Amino acid sequence: IACGERIALTPPMGWNSWNCFAHTVDDARVRAAANAMIASGLSQHGWSYINIDDCWEGGRDAEGNILSNEKFPDMKALGDALHQRGLKFGIYSSPGPRTCAGFDGSWRHEEQDARSYAAWGVDYLKYDWCSYGEIAADSSLGELQKPYRVMRAALDAVPRDIVYSLCQYGMGEVWTWGA
């Protein structure tokens, strides 16, 4: 047994919606994937994450809080349903103003987004570089690390363990600092 700040001592394994559904992902398809993970027996062998990759975002409310779109009417209920099945709930965002599919990213809303994810019961965040290159000051190591450190601090401030997956395309030798 290992205790401490480091989580995901073994590689997180599971299902990601992008290559299967891309922009057509919705609540029903995510639940069906969870059912398939259980029915196949994969969930009994460490495959426990069900990750919604992009296209779930529905803009922001007047206070700047991230909203889910009409395809995901209740993210907390979806997270609760996955947890009740013994699975973990994953979600996606970008440190830039837009995700790869053009939805709202977390730029300048990291703390709000982290609080929303924690309230929804999110266990895993895939954070994809996408549009951050448009606002990065340069390609220095510090600038490549900056948006990931900002979200890491936001995730650390919420009362929930959230595995943090950096999708950064290998720039700046991410494997040396991104653990």
XYZ file of N, CA, C and O in Angstrom:
716
model
N 0.858 -1.175 0.000
C 0.000 0.000 0.000
C 0.896 1.227 0.000
O 1.833 1.301 0.783
N 0.600 2.149 -0.879
C 1.347 3.398 -0.950
C 0.407 4.550 -0.629
O -0.698 4.618 -1.146
N 0.858 5.445 0.251
C 0.068 6.622 0.610
C 0.874 7.859 0.266
O 2.092 7.835 0.263
N 0.169 8.926 -0.013
C 0.848 10.175 -0.294
C 0.153 10.957 -1.386
O -0.979 10.652 -1.764
N 0.852 11.954 -1.892
C 0.258 12.837 -2.887
C 0.190 12.212 -4.270
O -0.617 12.612 -5.091
N 1.030 11.235 -4.562
C 1.056 10.645 -5.899
C -0.083 9.640 -6.037
O -0.230 8.733 -5.222
N -0.896 9.830 -7.078
C -1.983 8.898 -7.362
C -1.678 8.216 -8.689
O -0.706 8.558 -9.355
N -2.466 7.237 -9.052
C -2.260 6.485 -10.293
C -0.885 5.832 -10.295
O -0.075 6.033 -11.192
N -0.636 5.016 -9.294
C 0.643 4.326 -9.208
C 0.788 3.254 -10.289
O 1.889 2.819 -10.582
N -0.330 2.851 -10.859
C -0.310 1.981 -12.038
C -0.973 2.767 -13.171
O -1.758 3.683 -12.922
N -0.679 2.430 -14.404
C -1.256 3.203 -15.515
C -2.785 3.144 -15.515
O -3.363 2.065 -15.408
N -3.436 4.299 -15.638
C -4.900 4.307 -15.745
C -5.303 3.668 -17.073
O -4.805 4.056 -18.127
N -6.172 2.695 -17.014
C -6.629 2.023 -18.234
C -8.135 2.175 -18.347
O -8.837 2.211 -17.348
N -8.618 2.248 -19.570
C -10.044 2.367 -19.765
C -10.391 2.663 -21.203
O -9.684 2.273 -22.134
N -11.474 3.390 -21.372
C -12.045 3.693 -22.684
C -12.105 5.194 -22.862
O -12.414 5.932 -21.934
N -11.809 5.660 -24.082
C -11.871 7.070 -24.429
C -12.795 7.213 -25.628
O -12.687 6.464 -26.601
N -13.673 8.189 -25.583
C -14.722 8.330 -26.594
C -14.253 8.804 -27.965
O -14.954 8.594 -28.957
N -13.092 9.439 -28.075
C -12.745 10.140 -29.306
C -12.703 9.242 -30.539
O -13.367 9.507 -31.535
N -11.920 8.191 -30.525
C -11.762 7.363 -31.723
C -13.011 6.565 -32.062
O -13.142 6.069 -33.181
N -13.909 6.468 -31.145
C -15.154 5.747 -31.373
C -16.271 6.682 -31.844
O -16.963 6.382 -32.819
N -16.434 7.812 -31.173
C -17.581 8.683 -31.446
C -17.241 10.121 -31.829
O -18.101 10.826 -32.366
N -16.040 10.597 -31.502
C -15.637 11.985 -31.786
C -16.752 12.946 -31.390
O -17.218 12.915 -30.249
N -17.231 13.765 -32.320
C -18.233 14.797 -31.999
C -19.641 14.248 -31.778
O -20.525 14.984 -31.348
N -19.873 12.961 -32.028
C -21.211 12.401 -31.808
C -21.370 11.774 -30.424
O -22.408 11.185 -30.137
N -20.365 11.920 -29.578
C -20.450 11.359 -28.229
C -21.627 11.991 -27.482
O -21.945 13.163 -27.668
N -22.299 11.179 -26.666
C -23.380 11.682 -25.822
C -23.498 10.797 -24.585
O -22.799 9.787 -24.460
N -24.372 11.197 -23.690
C -24.559 10.494 -22.422
C -24.880 9.019 -22.646
O -24.284 8.143 -22.005
N -25.796 8.719 -23.553
C -26.196 7.328 -23.788
C -25.032 6.489 -24.294
O -24.875 5.327 -23.886
N -24.218 7.041 -25.171
C -23.068 6.291 -25.697
C -22.018 6.060 -24.621
O -21.372 5.009 -24.586
N -21.829 7.024 -23.751
C -20.878 6.860 -22.653
C -21.375 5.754 -21.713
O -20.613 4.879 -21.303
N -22.655 5.773 -21.404
C -23.212 4.727 -20.533
C -23.126 3.353 -21.202
O -22.851 2.342 -20.540
N -23.349 3.304 -22.509
C -23.241 2.032 -23.233
C -21.800 1.516 -23.203
O -21.570 0.305 -23.054
N -20.838 2.411 -23.333
C -19.430 2.007 -23.250
C -19.116 1.457 -21.865
O -18.389 0.461 -21.730
N -19.660 2.089 -20.834
C -19.462 1.596 -19.468
C -20.058 0.206 -19.321
O -19.424 -0.699 -18.747
N -21.257 0.005 -19.848
C -21.880 -1.322 -19.786
C -21.034 -2.361 -20.513
O -20.873 -3.488 -20.037
N -20.483 -1.990 -21.664
C -19.642 -2.919 -22.426
C -18.359 -3.237 -21.666
O -17.887 -4.385 -21.697
N -17.785 -2.255 -20.982
C -16.572 -2.480 -20.204
C -16.842 -3.504 -19.100
O -16.023 -4.388 -18.845
N -18.007 -3.407 -18.501
C -18.368 -4.352 -17.440
C -18.719 -5.719 -18.029
O -18.220 -6.747 -17.575
N -19.570 -5.737 -19.060
C -20.006 -7.004 -19.663
C -18.839 -7.802 -20.243
O -18.837 -9.037 -20.192
N -17.840 -7.112 -20.766
C -16.689 -7.799 -21.364
C -15.752 -8.381 -20.316
O -14.894 -9.192 -20.632
N -15.895 -7.942 -19.080
C -15.006 -8.380 -18.020
C -13.760 -7.526 -17.871
O -12.965 -7.740 -16.950
N -13.565 -6.559 -18.760
C -12.374 -5.711 -18.683
C -12.293 -4.944 -17.368
O -11.200 -4.724 -16.842
N -13.439 -4.557 -16.837
C -13.434 -3.791 -15.585
C -12.887 -4.618 -14.424
O -12.425 -4.057 -13.431
N -12.911 -5.929 -14.559
C -12.363 -6.809 -13.508
C -10.853 -6.991 -13.641
O -10.236 -7.661 -12.823
N -10.288 -6.404 -14.686
C -8.848 -6.534 -14.934
C -8.159 -5.176 -15.025
O -7.163 -5.030 -15.727
N -8.710 -4.176 -14.348
C -8.056 -2.878 -14.251
C -8.525 -1.828 -15.241
O -8.092 -0.679 -15.170
N -9.379 -2.193 -16.167
C -9.902 -1.220 -17.136
C -11.086 -0.522 -16.475
O -12.213 -0.994 -16.543
N -10.829 0.619 -15.851
C -11.872 1.220 -15.024
C -12.267 2.645 -15.424
O -13.271 3.149 -14.947
N -11.509 3.285 -16.297
C -11.800 4.675 -16.653
C -12.683 4.765 -17.891
O -12.429 4.117 -18.902
N -13.713 5.594 -17.786
C -14.599 5.916 -18.901
C -14.420 7.412 -19.146
O -14.840 8.243 -18.333
N -13.761 7.757 -20.259
C -13.341 9.131 -20.511
C -14.090 9.767 -21.680
O -14.067 9.238 -22.787
N -14.699 10.899 -21.403
C -15.357 11.695 -22.442
C -14.310 12.650 -22.996
O -13.836 13.539 -22.292
N -13.967 12.470 -24.254
C -12.919 13.262 -24.889
C -13.526 14.293 -25.826
O -13.928 13.968 -26.933
N -13.590 15.537 -25.400
C -14.059 16.685 -26.182
C -15.524 16.544 -26.586
O -16.140 15.495 -26.419
N -16.071 17.621 -27.051
C -17.439 17.716 -27.588
C -18.539 17.558 -26.544
O -19.691 17.336 -26.891
N -18.216 17.684 -25.282
C -19.224 17.647 -24.214
C -19.538 19.063 -23.716
O -20.540 19.282 -23.045
N -18.683 20.019 -24.058
C -18.764 21.356 -23.505
C -19.938 22.143 -24.078
O -20.273 22.013 -25.245
N -20.540 22.974 -23.229
C -21.694 23.759 -23.646
C -21.551 25.239 -23.353
O -22.540 25.912 -23.079
N -20.338 25.754 -23.369
C -20.124 27.167 -23.075
C -19.974 27.407 -21.582
O -19.702 26.489 -20.818
N -20.178 28.655 -21.184
C -20.014 29.058 -19.785
C -21.214 29.873 -19.339
O -21.844 30.549 -20.144
N -21.506 29.803 -18.048
C -22.599 30.613 -17.517
C -22.099 32.041 -17.267
O -20.943 32.368 -17.557
N -22.956 32.892 -16.721
C -22.625 34.301 -16.516
C -21.427 34.499 -15.585
O -20.710 35.493 -15.689
N -21.173 33.539 -14.690
C -20.035 33.622 -13.771
C -18.782 32.983 -14.341
O -17.743 32.959 -13.688
N -18.886 32.410 -15.535
C -17.728 31.784 -16.167
C -17.568 30.304 -15.898
O -16.558 29.707 -16.278
N -18.536 29.683 -15.246
C -18.456 28.250 -14.971
C -18.748 27.450 -16.237
O -19.672 27.769 -16.986
N -17.968 26.403 -16.450
C -18.147 25.545 -17.620
C -19.477 24.803 -17.517
O -19.886 24.382 -16.425
N -20.147 24.670 -18.637
C -21.415 23.952 -18.715
C -21.272 22.796 -19.691
O -20.471 22.859 -20.626
N -22.052 21.771 -19.491
C -22.106 20.693 -20.480
C -23.196 21.036 -21.494
O -24.102 21.818 -21.202
N -23.095 20.452 -22.673
C -24.080 20.748 -23.715
C -25.303 19.837 -23.580
O -25.382 19.016 -22.651
N -26.241 19.969 -24.510
C -27.502 19.226 -24.453
C -27.309 17.716 -24.541
O -28.176 16.948 -24.118
N -26.176 17.257 -25.053
C -25.913 15.814 -25.151
C -25.563 15.211 -23.792
O -25.597 13.998 -23.628
N -25.229 16.076 -22.837
C -24.871 15.654 -21.476
C -25.670 16.491 -20.488
O -25.163 17.461 -19.920
N -26.931 16.134 -20.269
C -27.816 16.975 -19.456
C -27.437 17.074 -17.976
O -27.797 18.046 -17.323
N -26.694 16.089 -17.445
C -26.358 16.112 -16.019
C -25.054 15.358 -15.803
O -25.051 14.140 -15.653
N -23.958 16.086 -15.797
C -22.648 15.447 -15.654
C -22.478 14.787 -14.285
O -21.870 13.728 -14.191
N -23.014 15.382 -13.246
C -22.898 14.751 -11.922
C -23.638 13.427 -11.901
O -23.117 12.434 -11.380
N -24.823 13.383 -12.480
C -25.578 12.117 -12.526
C -24.820 11.069 -13.330
O -24.805 9.888 -12.959
N -24.185 11.481 -14.418
C -23.394 10.538 -15.207
C -22.214 10.025 -14.389
O -21.959 8.817 -14.334
N -21.504 10.921 -13.731
C -20.390 10.505 -12.874
C -20.850 9.573 -11.760
O -20.209 8.555 -11.485
N -21.976 9.899 -11.127
C -22.512 9.040 -10.065
C -22.854 7.647 -10.603
O -22.578 6.633 -9.956
N -23.441 7.593 -11.796
C -23.806 6.306 -12.395
C -22.562 5.462 -12.679
O -22.556 4.249 -12.436
N -21.516 6.088 -13.174
C -20.266 5.357 -13.430
C -19.663 4.851 -12.129
O -19.233 3.688 -12.038
N -19.648 5.703 -11.112
C -19.101 5.298 -9.815
C -19.901 4.156 -9.198
O -19.326 3.241 -8.603
N -21.227 4.196 -9.336
C -22.064 3.122 -8.793
C -21.749 1.786 -9.452
O -21.941 0.734 -8.850
N -21.246 1.816 -10.675
C -20.871 0.596 -11.403
C -19.435 0.184 -11.107
O -18.933 -0.776 -11.680
N -18.748 0.948 -10.256
C -17.362 0.635 -9.912
C -16.349 1.199 -10.896
O -15.181 0.802 -10.880
N -16.781 2.118 -11.743
C -15.905 2.713 -12.751
C -15.491 4.124 -12.342
O -16.021 4.684 -11.396
N -14.563 4.672 -13.083
C -14.078 6.028 -12.840
C -14.456 6.904 -14.027
O -14.554 6.445 -15.148
N -14.644 8.193 -13.744
C -15.172 9.159 -14.689
C -14.058 10.085 -15.173
O -13.435 10.780 -14.387
N -13.824 10.096 -16.487
C -12.819 10.964 -17.069
C -13.429 12.010 -17.985
O -14.486 11.803 -18.583
N -12.749 13.137 -18.094
C -13.222 14.247 -18.911
C -12.015 14.878 -19.603
O -10.870 14.561 -19.303
N -12.284 15.806 -20.485
C -11.277 16.399 -21.354
C -11.404 17.921 -21.365
O -12.513 18.454 -21.307
N -10.265 18.595 -21.490
C -10.261 20.031 -21.733
C -8.923 20.415 -22.354
O -8.069 19.562 -22.604
N -8.762 21.702 -22.570
C -7.534 22.253 -23.134
C -7.122 23.464 -22.312
O -7.979 24.208 -21.836
N -5.807 23.708 -22.184
C -5.377 24.926 -21.507
C -5.565 26.170 -22.366
O -5.450 27.284 -21.874
N -5.886 25.990 -23.619
C -6.109 27.120 -24.513
C -7.533 27.619 -24.430
O -8.373 27.070 -23.708
N -7.851 28.652 -25.186
C -9.212 29.182 -25.183
C -10.219 28.221 -25.809
O -11.408 28.293 -25.501
N -9.744 27.324 -26.674
C -10.632 26.362 -27.336
C -10.035 24.963 -27.280
O -8.813 24.790 -27.311
N -10.894 23.978 -27.265
C -10.445 22.592 -27.365
C -10.106 22.300 -28.826
O -10.337 23.129 -29.711
N -9.612 21.121 -29.094
C -9.272 20.760 -30.474
C -10.502 20.787 -31.377
O -10.400 21.092 -32.559
N -11.676 20.474 -30.834
C -12.913 20.484 -31.624
C -13.595 21.857 -31.633
O -14.664 22.010 -32.200
N -12.985 22.848 -30.992
C -13.504 24.207 -31.047
C -14.427 24.621 -29.915
O -15.035 25.692 -29.966
N -14.543 23.813 -28.873
C -15.368 24.168 -27.720
C -14.546 24.976 -26.723
O -13.336 25.126 -26.870
N -15.192 25.487 -25.676
C -14.487 26.283 -24.670
C -13.432 25.459 -23.952
O -13.745 24.402 -23.391
N -12.191 25.962 -23.962
C -11.120 25.372 -23.176
C -11.107 25.991 -21.792
O -11.967 26.805 -21.439
N -10.095 25.643 -21.020
C -10.026 26.099 -19.626
C -9.237 27.390 -19.434
O -9.147 27.883 -18.309
N -8.679 27.961 -20.467
C -7.842 29.149 -20.349
C -8.540 30.237 -19.549
O -9.660 30.634 -19.851
N -7.854 30.680 -18.503
C -8.333 31.717 -17.581
C -9.543 31.282 -16.746
O -10.171 32.107 -16.095
N -9.858 29.989 -16.775
C -10.957 29.437 -15.973
C -10.525 28.150 -15.265
O -11.370 27.335 -14.899
N -9.240 27.976 -15.075
C -8.731 26.713 -14.534
C -9.329 26.379 -13.167
O -9.757 25.240 -12.945
N -9.344 27.338 -12.255
C -9.864 27.060 -10.914
C -11.356 26.737 -10.957
O -11.813 25.809 -10.289
N -12.114 27.479 -11.758
C -13.549 27.197 -11.897
C -13.771 25.813 -12.485
O -14.632 25.065 -12.018
N -13.013 25.484 -13.517
C -13.190 24.183 -14.155
C -12.834 23.055 -13.201
O -13.547 22.051 -13.116
N -11.739 23.209 -12.468
C -11.350 22.181 -11.500
C -12.448 21.974 -10.458
O -12.761 20.833 -10.091
N -13.046 23.071 -9.995
C -14.143 22.939 -9.022
C -15.345 22.230 -9.642
O -15.984 21.392 -8.996
N -15.659 22.553 -10.901
C -16.777 21.868 -11.575
C -16.486 20.384 -11.711
O -17.347 19.546 -11.431
N -15.279 20.056 -12.158
C -14.932 18.641 -12.333
C -15.047 17.887 -11.008
O -15.582 16.780 -10.960
N -14.550 18.493 -9.948
C -14.632 17.841 -8.632
C -16.091 17.657 -8.215
O -16.469 16.595 -7.716
N -16.926 18.665 -8.435
C -18.348 18.575 -8.069
C -19.063 17.502 -8.882
O -20.001 16.870 -8.382
N -18.639 17.285 -10.105
C -19.254 16.259 -10.961
C -18.744 14.854 -10.637
O -19.275 13.878 -11.152
N -17.675 14.755 -9.839
C -17.113 13.445 -9.513
C -16.078 12.958 -10.505
O -15.805 11.764 -10.594
N -15.464 13.869 -11.220
C -14.453 13.492 -12.207
C -13.223 12.914 -11.503
O -12.764 13.433 -10.485
N -12.701 11.828 -12.083
C -11.525 11.144 -11.540
C -10.289 11.314 -12.416
O -9.182 10.943 -12.008
N -10.474 11.830 -13.634
C -9.390 11.854 -14.621
C -9.604 13.043 -15.549
O -10.718 13.250 -16.041
N -8.560 13.811 -15.775
C -8.627 14.927 -16.715
C -7.551 14.753 -17.774
O -6.358 14.727 -17.467
N -7.980 14.646 -19.027
C -7.058 14.713 -20.165
C -6.999 16.177 -20.568
O -8.011 16.776 -20.898
N -5.794 16.753 -20.560
C -5.605 18.176 -20.815
C -4.762 18.326 -22.075
O -3.554 18.109 -22.060
N -5.392 18.718 -23.162
C -4.833 18.680 -24.510
C -4.370 20.066 -24.976
O -5.171 21.000 -25.024
N -3.114 20.195 -25.360
C -2.466 21.459 -25.751
C -3.324 22.301 -26.698
O -3.500 23.497 -26.512
N -3.825 21.712 -27.752
C -4.684 22.359 -28.755
C -4.371 23.829 -28.990
O -3.299 24.158 -29.429
N -5.280 24.720 -28.679
C -5.159 26.132 -29.048
C -4.209 26.923 -28.153
O -4.013 28.122 -28.391
N -3.592 26.297 -27.174
C -2.683 27.061 -26.320
C -1.490 27.594 -27.106
O -0.949 28.653 -26.777
N -1.099 26.912 -28.157
C 0.007 27.392 -28.978
C -0.244 28.767 -29.570
O 0.702 29.508 -29.872
N -1.502 29.136 -29.720
C -1.850 30.454 -30.259
C -1.606 31.586 -29.257
O -1.483 32.744 -29.656
N -1.553 31.252 -27.978
C -1.368 32.296 -26.961
C -0.047 32.179 -26.215
O 0.323 33.083 -25.482
N 0.675 31.070 -26.419
C 1.968 30.889 -25.757
C 2.928 31.996 -26.211
O 2.982 32.330 -27.400
N 3.668 32.550 -25.288
C 4.587 33.645 -25.601
C 5.730 33.182 -26.498
O 6.208 33.935 -27.342
N 6.166 31.938 -26.306
C 7.261 31.390 -27.091
C 7.264 29.879 -26.896
O 6.326 29.329 -26.311
N 8.301 29.204 -27.343
C 8.358 27.746 -27.205
C 9.402 27.315 -26.177
O 9.916 26.200 -26.232
N 9.691 28.199 -25.221
C 10.635 27.856 -24.149
C 10.036 26.784 -23.243
O 8.815 26.591 -23.198
N 10.902 26.103 -22.518
C 10.441 25.056 -21.611
C 9.447 25.608 -20.593
O 8.405 25.001 -20.340
N 9.728 26.765 -20.039
C 8.816 27.362 -19.059
C 7.442 27.624 -19.642
O 6.422 27.411 -18.980
N 7.400 28.090 -20.874
C 6.119 28.375 -21.524
C 5.375 27.087 -21.863
O 4.143 27.048 -21.805
N 6.103 26.023 -22.196
C 5.470 24.735 -22.480
C 4.878 24.121 -21.208
O 3.853 23.449 -21.254
N 5.518 24.352 -20.090
C 5.067 23.812 -18.808
C 3.958 24.642 -18.170
O 3.115 24.110 -17.445
N 3.969 25.931 -18.421
C 3.101 26.882 -17.722
C 1.630 26.473 -17.640
O 1.073 26.406 -16.535
N 0.952 26.195 -18.749
C -0.479 25.910 -18.626
C -0.767 24.628 -17.847
O -1.802 24.527 -17.183
N 0.146 23.681 -17.898
C -0.053 22.427 -17.168
C 0.158 22.625 -15.668
O -0.528 22.003 -14.857
N 1.069 23.497 -15.315
C 1.282 23.800 -13.897
C 0.105 24.576 -13.312
O -0.270 24.372 -12.166
N -0.468 25.477 -14.111
C -1.623 26.243 -13.643
C -2.787 25.292 -13.325
O -3.405 25.380 -12.258
N -3.079 24.369 -14.241
C -4.181 23.425 -13.977
C -3.815 22.463 -12.859
O -4.679 22.091 -12.061
N -2.567 22.050 -12.762
C -2.161 21.160 -11.663
C -2.466 21.829 -10.332
O -3.004 21.193 -9.418
N -2.136 23.108 -10.197
C -2.410 23.840 -8.955
C -3.908 23.916 -8.703
O -4.363 23.771 -7.561
N -4.693 24.124 -9.750
C -6.154 24.188 -9.594
C -6.706 22.842 -9.150
O -7.580 22.781 -8.272
N -6.211 21.768 -9.723
C -6.665 20.429 -9.320
C -6.249 20.119 -7.886
O -6.998 19.489 -7.139
N -5.048 20.534 -7.513
C -4.577 20.305 -6.143
C -5.423 21.042 -5.110
O -5.468 20.646 -3.952
N -6.102 22.107 -5.526
C -6.882 22.924 -4.600
C -8.292 22.387 -4.363
O -8.986 22.883 -3.477
N -8.722 21.383 -5.131
C -10.068 20.841 -4.935
C -10.001 19.599 -4.053
O -8.992 18.906 -4.014
N -11.078 19.302 -3.327
C -11.080 18.165 -2.401
C -11.387 16.829 -3.095
O -12.291 16.099 -2.693
N -10.643 16.540 -4.172
C -10.872 15.292 -4.908
C -9.577 14.925 -5.620
O -8.915 15.776 -6.205
N -9.231 13.648 -5.600
C -8.090 13.171 -6.371
C -8.506 13.040 -7.832
O -9.464 12.333 -8.151
N -7.791 13.736 -8.704
C -8.069 13.684 -10.135
C -6.760 13.375 -10.853
O -5.793 14.141 -10.769
N -6.728 12.234 -11.531
C -5.557 11.876 -12.337
C -5.451 12.902 -13.453
O -6.440 13.242 -14.101
N -4.246 13.376 -13.691
C -4.006 14.463 -14.630
C -3.171 13.943 -15.789
O -2.013 13.588 -15.615
N -3.766 13.899 -16.952
C -3.112 13.366 -18.150
C -2.731 14.514 -19.077
O -3.597 15.239 -19.562
N -1.436 14.664 -19.320
C -0.946 15.728 -20.189
C -0.908 15.233 -21.628
O -0.193 14.295 -21.945
N -1.662 15.871 -22.475
C -1.613 15.609 -23.909
C -0.900 16.810 -24.509
O -1.497 17.861 -24.731
N 0.407 16.651 -24.714
C 1.244 17.804 -25.006
C 2.146 17.547 -26.206
O 2.987 18.361 -26.523
N 2.007 16.436 -26.855
C 2.702 16.120 -28.114
C 4.212 15.984 -27.982
O 4.927 16.070 -28.978
N 4.711 15.795 -26.771
C 6.132 15.551 -26.562
C 7.015 16.784 -26.568
O 8.238 16.670 -26.472
N 6.429 17.958 -26.670
C 7.246 19.182 -26.720
C 7.982 19.384 -25.401
O 7.457 19.099 -24.336
N 9.190 19.881 -25.480
C 9.975 20.171 -24.285
C 10.303 18.938 -23.466
O 10.501 19.040 -22.267
N 10.354 17.773 -24.131
C 10.635 16.507 -23.447
C 9.725 16.330 -22.224
O 10.182 16.129 -21.109
N 8.437 16.399 -22.478
C 7.430 16.338 -21.416
C 7.627 15.129 -20.495
O 7.303 15.191 -19.312
N 8.148 14.048 -21.002
C 8.340 12.848 -20.184
C 9.329 13.079 -19.045
O 9.323 12.343 -18.067
N 10.146 14.134 -19.121
C 11.101 14.420 -18.057
C 10.502 15.267 -16.943
O 11.062 15.318 -15.850
N 9.382 15.944 -17.189
C 8.778 16.807 -16.176
C 7.292 16.594 -15.973
O 6.718 17.131 -15.044
N 6.639 15.816 -16.804
C 5.201 15.708 -16.760
C 4.620 14.593 -15.914
O 3.424 14.364 -15.952
N 5.428 13.897 -15.154
C 4.898 12.783 -14.352
C 3.847 13.262 -13.378
O 2.897 12.582 -13.102
